[in-house]
Coordinates of C-alpha atoms in Angstrom, one line a residue:
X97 CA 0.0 0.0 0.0
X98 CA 1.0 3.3 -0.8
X99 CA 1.0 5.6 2.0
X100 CA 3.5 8.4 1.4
X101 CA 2.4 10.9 4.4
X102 CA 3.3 8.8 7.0
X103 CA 6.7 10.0 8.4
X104 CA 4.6 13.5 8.6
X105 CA 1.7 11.7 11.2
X106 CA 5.0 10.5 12.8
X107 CA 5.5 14.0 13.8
X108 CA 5.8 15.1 16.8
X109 CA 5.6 18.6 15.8
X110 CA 2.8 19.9 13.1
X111 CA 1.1 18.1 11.4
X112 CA 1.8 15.4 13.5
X113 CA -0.9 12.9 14.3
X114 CA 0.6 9.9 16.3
X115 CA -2.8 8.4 17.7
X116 CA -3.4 8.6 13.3
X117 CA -0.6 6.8 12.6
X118 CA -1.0 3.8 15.2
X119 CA -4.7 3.4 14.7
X120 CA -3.9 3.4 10.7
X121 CA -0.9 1.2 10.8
X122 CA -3.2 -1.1 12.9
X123 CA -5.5 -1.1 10.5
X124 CA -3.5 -2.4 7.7
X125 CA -1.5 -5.4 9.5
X126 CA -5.2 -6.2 10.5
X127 CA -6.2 -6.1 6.6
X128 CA -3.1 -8.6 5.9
X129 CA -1.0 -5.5 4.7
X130 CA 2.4 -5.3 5.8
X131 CA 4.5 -3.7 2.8
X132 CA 4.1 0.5 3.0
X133 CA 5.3 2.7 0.1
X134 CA 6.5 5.9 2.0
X135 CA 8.2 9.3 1.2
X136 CA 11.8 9.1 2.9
X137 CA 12.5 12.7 1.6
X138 CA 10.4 16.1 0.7
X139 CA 11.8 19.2 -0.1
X140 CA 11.0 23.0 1.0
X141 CA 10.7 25.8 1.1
X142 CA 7.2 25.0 2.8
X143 CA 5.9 28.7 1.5
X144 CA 5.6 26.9 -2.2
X145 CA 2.2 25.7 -3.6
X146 CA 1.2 22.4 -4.1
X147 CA 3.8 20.4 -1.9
X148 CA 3.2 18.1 1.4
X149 CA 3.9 20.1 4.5
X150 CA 6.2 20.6 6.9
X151 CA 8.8 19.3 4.7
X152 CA 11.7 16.9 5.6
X153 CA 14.2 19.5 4.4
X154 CA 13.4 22.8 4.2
X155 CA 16.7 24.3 2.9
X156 CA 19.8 22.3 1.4
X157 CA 21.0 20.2 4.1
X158 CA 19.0 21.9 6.4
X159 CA 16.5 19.5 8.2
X160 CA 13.6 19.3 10.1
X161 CA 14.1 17.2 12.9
X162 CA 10.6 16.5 13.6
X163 CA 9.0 15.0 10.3
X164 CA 12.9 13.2 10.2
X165 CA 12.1 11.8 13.4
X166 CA 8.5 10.9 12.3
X167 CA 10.1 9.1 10.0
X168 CA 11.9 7.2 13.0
X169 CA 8.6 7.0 14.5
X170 CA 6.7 5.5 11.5
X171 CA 9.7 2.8 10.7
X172 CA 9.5 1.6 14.6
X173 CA 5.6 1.5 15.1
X174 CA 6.0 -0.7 11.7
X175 CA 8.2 -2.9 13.1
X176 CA 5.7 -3.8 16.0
X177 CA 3.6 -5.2 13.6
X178 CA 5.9 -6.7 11.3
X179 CA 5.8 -4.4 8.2
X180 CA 8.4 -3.4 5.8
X181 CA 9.3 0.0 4.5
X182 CA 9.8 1.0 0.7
X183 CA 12.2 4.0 1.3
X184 CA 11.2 6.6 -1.5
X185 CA 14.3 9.1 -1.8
X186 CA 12.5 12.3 -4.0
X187 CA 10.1 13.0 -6.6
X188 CA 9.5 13.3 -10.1
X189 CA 6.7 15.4 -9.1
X190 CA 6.5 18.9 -6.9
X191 CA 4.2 17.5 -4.4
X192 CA 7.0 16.6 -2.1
X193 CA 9.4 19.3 -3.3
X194 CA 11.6 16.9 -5.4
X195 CA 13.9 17.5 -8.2
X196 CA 12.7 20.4 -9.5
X197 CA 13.4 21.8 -6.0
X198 CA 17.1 20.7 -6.1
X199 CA 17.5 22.7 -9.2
X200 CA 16.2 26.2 -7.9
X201 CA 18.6 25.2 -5.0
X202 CA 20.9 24.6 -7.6
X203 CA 20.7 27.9 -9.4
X204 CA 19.7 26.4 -12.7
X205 CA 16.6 28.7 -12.7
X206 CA 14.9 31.0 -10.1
X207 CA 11.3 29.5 -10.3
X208 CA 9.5 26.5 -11.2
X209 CA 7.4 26.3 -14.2
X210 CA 4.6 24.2 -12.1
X211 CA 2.4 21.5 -14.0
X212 CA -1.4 22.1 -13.5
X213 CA -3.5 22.5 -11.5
X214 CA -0.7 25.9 -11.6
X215 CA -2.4 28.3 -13.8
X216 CA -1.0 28.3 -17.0
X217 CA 0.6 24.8 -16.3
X218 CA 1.7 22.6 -18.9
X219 CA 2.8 18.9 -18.0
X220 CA 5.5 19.0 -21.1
X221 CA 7.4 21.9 -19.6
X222 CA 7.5 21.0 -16.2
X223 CA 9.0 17.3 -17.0
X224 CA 11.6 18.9 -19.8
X225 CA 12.7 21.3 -17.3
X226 CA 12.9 18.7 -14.3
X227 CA 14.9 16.4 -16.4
X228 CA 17.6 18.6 -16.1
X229 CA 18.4 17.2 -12.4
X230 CA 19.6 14.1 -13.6
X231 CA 22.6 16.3 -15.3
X232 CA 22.7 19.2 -13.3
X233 CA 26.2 18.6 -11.1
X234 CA 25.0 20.6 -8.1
X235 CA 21.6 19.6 -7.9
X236 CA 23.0 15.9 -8.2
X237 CA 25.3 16.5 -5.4
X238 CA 22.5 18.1 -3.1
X239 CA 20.3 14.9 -4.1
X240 CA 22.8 12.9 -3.3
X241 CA 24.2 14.4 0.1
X242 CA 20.2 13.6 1.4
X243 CA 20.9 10.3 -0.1
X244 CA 23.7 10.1 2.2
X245 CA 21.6 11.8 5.4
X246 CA 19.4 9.4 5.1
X247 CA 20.7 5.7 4.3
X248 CA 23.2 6.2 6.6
X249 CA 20.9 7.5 9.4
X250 CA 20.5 5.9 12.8
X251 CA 17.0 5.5 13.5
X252 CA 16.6 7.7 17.2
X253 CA 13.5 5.6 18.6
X254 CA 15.1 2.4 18.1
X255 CA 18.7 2.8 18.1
X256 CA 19.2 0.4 14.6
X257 CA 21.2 2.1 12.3
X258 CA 18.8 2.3 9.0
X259 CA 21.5 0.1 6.9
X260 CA 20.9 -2.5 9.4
X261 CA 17.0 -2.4 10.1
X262 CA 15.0 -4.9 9.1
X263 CA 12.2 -2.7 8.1
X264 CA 13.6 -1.2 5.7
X265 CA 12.7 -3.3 2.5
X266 CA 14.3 -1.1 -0.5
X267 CA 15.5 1.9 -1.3
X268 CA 13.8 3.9 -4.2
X269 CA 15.8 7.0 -6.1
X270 CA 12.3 8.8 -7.4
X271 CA 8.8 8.7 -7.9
X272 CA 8.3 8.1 -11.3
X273 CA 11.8 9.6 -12.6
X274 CA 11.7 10.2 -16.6
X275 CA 14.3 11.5 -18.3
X276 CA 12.5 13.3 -21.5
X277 CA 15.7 14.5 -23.7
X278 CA 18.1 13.2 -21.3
X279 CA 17.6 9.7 -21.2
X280 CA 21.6 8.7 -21.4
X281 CA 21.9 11.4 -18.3
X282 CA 18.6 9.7 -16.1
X283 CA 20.9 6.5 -16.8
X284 CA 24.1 7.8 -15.2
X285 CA 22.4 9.3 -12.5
X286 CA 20.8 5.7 -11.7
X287 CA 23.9 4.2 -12.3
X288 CA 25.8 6.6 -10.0
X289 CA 23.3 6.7 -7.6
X290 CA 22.2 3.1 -6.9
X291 CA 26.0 2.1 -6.3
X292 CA 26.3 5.1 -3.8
X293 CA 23.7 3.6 -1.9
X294 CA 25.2 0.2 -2.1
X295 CA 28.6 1.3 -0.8
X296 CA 26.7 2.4 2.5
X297 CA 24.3 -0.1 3.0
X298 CA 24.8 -3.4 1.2
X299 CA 22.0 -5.0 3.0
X300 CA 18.8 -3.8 1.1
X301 CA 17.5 -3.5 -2.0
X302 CA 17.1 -0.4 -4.8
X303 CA 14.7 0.0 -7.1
X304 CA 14.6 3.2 -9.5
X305 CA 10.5 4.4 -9.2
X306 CA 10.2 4.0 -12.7
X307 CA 6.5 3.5 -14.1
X308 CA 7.2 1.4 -17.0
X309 CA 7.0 3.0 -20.4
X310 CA 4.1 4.7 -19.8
X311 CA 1.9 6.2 -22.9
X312 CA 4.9 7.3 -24.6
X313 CA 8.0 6.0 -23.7
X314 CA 10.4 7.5 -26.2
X315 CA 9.1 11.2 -25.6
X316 CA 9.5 10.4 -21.6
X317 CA 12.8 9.5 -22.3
X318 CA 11.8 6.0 -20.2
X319 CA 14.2 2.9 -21.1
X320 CA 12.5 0.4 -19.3
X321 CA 14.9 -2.8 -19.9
X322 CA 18.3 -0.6 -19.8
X323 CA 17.6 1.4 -16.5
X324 CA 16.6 -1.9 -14.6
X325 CA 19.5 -4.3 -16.0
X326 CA 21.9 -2.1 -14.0
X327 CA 23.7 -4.2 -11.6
X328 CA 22.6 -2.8 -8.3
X329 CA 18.9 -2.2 -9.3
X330 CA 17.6 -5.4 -8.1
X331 CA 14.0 -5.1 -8.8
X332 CA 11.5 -3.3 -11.6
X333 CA 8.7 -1.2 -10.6
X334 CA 5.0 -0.6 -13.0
X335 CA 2.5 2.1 -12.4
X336 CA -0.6 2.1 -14.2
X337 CA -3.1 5.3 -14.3
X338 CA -5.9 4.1 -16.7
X339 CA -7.9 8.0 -16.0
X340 CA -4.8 9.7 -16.0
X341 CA -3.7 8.0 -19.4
X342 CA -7.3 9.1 -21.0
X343 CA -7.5 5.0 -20.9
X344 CA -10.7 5.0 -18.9
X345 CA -13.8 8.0 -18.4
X346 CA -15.2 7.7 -15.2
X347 CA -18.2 9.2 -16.2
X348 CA -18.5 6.4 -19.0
X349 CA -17.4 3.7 -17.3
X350 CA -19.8 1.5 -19.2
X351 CA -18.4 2.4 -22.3
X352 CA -14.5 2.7 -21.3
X353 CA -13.8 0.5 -18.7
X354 CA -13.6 -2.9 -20.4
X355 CA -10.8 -1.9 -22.7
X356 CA -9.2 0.5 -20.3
X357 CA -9.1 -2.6 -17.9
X358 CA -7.8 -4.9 -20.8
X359 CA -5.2 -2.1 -21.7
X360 CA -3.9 -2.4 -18.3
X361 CA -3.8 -5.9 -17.7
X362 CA -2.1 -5.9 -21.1
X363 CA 0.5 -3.1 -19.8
X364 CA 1.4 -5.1 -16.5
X365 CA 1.6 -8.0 -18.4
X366 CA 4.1 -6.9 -21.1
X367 CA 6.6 -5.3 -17.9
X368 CA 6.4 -8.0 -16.2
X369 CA 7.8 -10.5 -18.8
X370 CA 10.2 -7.9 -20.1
X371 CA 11.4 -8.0 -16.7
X372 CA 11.4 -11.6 -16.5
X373 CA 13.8 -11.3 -19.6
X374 CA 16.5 -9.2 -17.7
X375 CA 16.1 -11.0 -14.7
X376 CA 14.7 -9.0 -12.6
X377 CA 11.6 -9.5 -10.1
X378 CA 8.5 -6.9 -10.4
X379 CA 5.8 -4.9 -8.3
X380 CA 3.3 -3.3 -9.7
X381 CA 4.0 -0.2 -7.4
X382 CA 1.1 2.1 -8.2
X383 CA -2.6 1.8 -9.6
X384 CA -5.9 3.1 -8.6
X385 CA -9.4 4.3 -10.2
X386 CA -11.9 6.7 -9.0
X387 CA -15.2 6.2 -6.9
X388 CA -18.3 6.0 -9.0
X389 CA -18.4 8.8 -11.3
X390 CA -21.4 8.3 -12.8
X391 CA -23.8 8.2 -11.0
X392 CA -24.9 12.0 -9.7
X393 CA -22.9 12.1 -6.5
X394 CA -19.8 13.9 -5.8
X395 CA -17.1 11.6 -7.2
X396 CA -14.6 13.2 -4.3
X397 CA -17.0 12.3 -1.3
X398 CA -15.5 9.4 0.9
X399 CA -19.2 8.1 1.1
X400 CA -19.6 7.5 -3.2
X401 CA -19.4 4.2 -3.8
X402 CA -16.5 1.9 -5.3
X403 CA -18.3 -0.3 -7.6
X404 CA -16.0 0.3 -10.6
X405 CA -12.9 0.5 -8.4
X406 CA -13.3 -3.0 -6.9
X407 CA -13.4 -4.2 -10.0
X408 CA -10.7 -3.1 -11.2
X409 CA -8.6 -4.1 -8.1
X410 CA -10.1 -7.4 -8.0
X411 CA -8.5 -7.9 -12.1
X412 CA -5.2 -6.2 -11.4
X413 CA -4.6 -8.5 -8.2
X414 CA -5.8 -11.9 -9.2
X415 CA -3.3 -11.5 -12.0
X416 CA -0.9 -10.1 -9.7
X417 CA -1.1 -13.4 -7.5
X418 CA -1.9 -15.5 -10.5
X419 CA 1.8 -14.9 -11.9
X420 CA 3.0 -14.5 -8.3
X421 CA 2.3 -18.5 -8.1
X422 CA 4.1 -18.9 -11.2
X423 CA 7.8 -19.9 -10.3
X424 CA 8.5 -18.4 -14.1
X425 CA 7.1 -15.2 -13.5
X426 CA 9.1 -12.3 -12.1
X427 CA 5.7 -10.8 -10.6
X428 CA 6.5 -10.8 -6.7
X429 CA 3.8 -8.2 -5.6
X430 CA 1.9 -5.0 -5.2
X431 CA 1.4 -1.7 -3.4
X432 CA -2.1 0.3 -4.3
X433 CA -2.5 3.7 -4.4
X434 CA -3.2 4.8 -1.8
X435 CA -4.5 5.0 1.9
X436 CA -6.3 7.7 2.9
X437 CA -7.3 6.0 6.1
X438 CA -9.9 8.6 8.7
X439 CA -9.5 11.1 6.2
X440 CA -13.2 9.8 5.8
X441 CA -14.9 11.7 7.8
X442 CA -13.8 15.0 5.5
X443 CA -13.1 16.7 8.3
X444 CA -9.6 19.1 8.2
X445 CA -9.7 19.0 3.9
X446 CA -12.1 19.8 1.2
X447 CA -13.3 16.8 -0.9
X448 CA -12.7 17.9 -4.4
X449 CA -10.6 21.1 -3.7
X450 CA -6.8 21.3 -3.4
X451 CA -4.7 20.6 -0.1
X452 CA -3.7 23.5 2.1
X453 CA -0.9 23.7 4.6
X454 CA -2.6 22.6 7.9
X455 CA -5.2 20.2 6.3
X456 CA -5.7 16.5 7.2
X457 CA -3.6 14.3 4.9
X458 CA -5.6 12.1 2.6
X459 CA -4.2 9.4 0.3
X460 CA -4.7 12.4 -2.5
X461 CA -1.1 14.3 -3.0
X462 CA -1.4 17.9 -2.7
X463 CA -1.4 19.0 -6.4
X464 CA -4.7 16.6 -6.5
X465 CA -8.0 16.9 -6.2
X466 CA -8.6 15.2 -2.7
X467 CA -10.4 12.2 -2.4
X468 CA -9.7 11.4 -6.0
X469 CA -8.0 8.1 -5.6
X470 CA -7.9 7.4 -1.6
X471 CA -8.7 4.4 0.1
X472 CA -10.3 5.0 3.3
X473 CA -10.4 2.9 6.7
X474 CA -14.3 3.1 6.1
X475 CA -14.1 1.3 2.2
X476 CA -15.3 -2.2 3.7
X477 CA -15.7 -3.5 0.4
X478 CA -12.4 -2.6 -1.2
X479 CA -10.2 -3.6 2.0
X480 CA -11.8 -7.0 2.3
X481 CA -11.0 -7.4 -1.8
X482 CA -7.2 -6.7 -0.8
X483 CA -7.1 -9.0 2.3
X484 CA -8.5 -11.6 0.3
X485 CA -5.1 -11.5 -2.2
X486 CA -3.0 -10.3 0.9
X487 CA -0.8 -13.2 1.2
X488 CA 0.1 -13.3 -2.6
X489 CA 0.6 -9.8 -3.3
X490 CA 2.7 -8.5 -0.4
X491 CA 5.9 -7.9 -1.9
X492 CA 9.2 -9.2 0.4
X493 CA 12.8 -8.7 0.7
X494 CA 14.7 -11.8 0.4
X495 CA 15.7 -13.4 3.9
X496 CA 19.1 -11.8 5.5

């Protein structure tokens, strides 16, 4: 399960919400979920729009100590119950800050051309001009040195150095990293950056965040085999977004959901035997649909119903755990996106509007319109569907 905010409920400071956190985490193991997709870095200034706040690191090298030691907080409480910890580094994306962040630190430009919902945002010109990270020298060393802060970290609540804890499953160098005109430069920086991480801590895993090829993998500068059959990446990721894509119209589900489905059980299918090819296991990392658009209630309301969504779940995971069984397959799990838990209750946060500094985290980032994908503690229907595939799509970490 995806659940990105939850060194921030870690907190002790604001936005903190530690009773949150236990009763969510509870929740989860008691669902048969035990593998959490969380940020493990988020960039400031926390005065910019559209970004998760308090951030980890507010200025270069400069870091909260809180939402750090939430982050200490979250890993221990997860360790209680036996979950493990996919360790996402930065962001394609601004809602955590990410790399566009470490190249106004860097001086390659003075602002940020935002993506919508920015007025005036265009996607294209926000991922051209983040792409430059991967060959900016300074922002690389900046990325790197929080690489460094944080794998070699010593967890303060437990006392287990990070490289040695358990609950750490992988490390992950970006959401969703693509490398537009720079492709050759998104490889060194992989390359570069996976083997810093192994110098300091030989005992986990690395992944990259990649999505695949996604619509258009040439223009996105995505090379899905050649990024992955790097020596220390030792497993693929997939993320599928069916709405997102213009795959699927939630307000004509009828009509587009049986070949957006298809198109995405074809698009998992396809990564997961080219990463069978190369030798490499794969999760499908990220996926989710909607509530029920069509049907004259506010799609963004945590009481709209999930008919189309379970369905959708219930084809994406019994093909996950289908190929899971298969001792040919490189399939090995799967984390949804992503848990909203009692963010129900729409209390703290607008349903439909955009998140604010002070508002109740949802499983929405804060460029999105909240309650768009989130899965609440209160969807019955849709957390029973994943218990029933939990022990098959959980993805592990090889015994140490």
């Amino acid at each position: 399960m995806n659940y990105w905010y939850g060194a921030n409920l870690g907190s002790s400071g604001p936005g903190g919400d530690r009773d949150r956190l236990r009763r969510e985490l509870d929740e989860l193991s008691a669902r048969g979920i035990s593998n959490l997709r969380i940020m493990a870095g988020s960039e400031g200034p926390d005065t910019e729009p559209y970004r998760m706040t308090p951030s980890m690191q507010p200025e270069p090298g400069v870091y909260n100590e809180d939402v750090v030691e939430g982050l200490d907080y979250l890993l221990s409480e997860m360790e209680r119950r036996n979950m493990r910890a996919v360790m996402c580094l930065t962001n394609m994306w601004t809602w955590s800050g990410g790399l566009a962040q470490y190249l106004i630190w860097a001086k390659h430009a003075k602002t940020i051309p935002y993506h919508p919902p920015a007025p005036n945002g265009h996607w294209n010109t926000f991922m051209h001009f983040t792409s430059h990270a991967f060959k900016d020298k300074e922002a690389i060393r900046m990325y790197h040195d929080h690489v460094k802060f944080m794998v070699g970290r010593n967890n303060t609540v437990t006392g287990v150095p990070y490289k040695d804890d358990p609950t750490i499953m992988s490390w992950e160098l970006a959401n969703e990293p693509r490398g537009m005109k720079f492709a050759d430069d998104l490889f060194d920086w992989v390359s570069e950056t996976s083997e810093l991480i192994k110098e300091i801590d030989p005992n986990h895993m690395i992944t990259i965040g990649l999505e695949g090829d996604t619509p258009d993998a040439k223009y996105n500068g995505v090379e899905f085999e050649r990024l992955n059959s790097l020596e220390n990446i030792d497993y693929t990721t997939i993320h599928i977004w069916v709405e997102n894509w213009k795959w699927y119209d939630p307000f004509n589900p009828a009509y587009t959901y049986p070949n957006a489905r298809k198109m995405a059980l074809e698009y998992f299918q396809d990564h997961a035997y080219r990463s069978g090819k190369i030798g490499k296991p794969a999760v499908l990392e990220e996926f989710g649909l909607a509530r029920d658009s069509n049907i004259g209630k506010d799609r963004y309301l945590p009481s709209t119903s999930v008919k189309w969504r379970d369905d959708y779940f219930d084809a994406l995971l019994s093909w996950v755990c289908l190929l899971g069984k298969d001792p040919n397959s490189a399939v090995v799990g799967a984390n949804l996106w992503a848990y909203g838990g009692e963010a129900y209750d729409g209390a703290g946060w607008s349903p439909g509007g955009l998140y604010k500094p002070g508002d109740v985290f949802t499983g929405d980032p804060p460029h999105e319109k909240q309650g768009w994908y989130s899965i609440y503690s209160t969807d019955n229907s849709t957390l029973s569907l994943i218990s029933k595939y939990a022990d098959c799509i959980e993805p592990q970490a090889p015994a140490q």
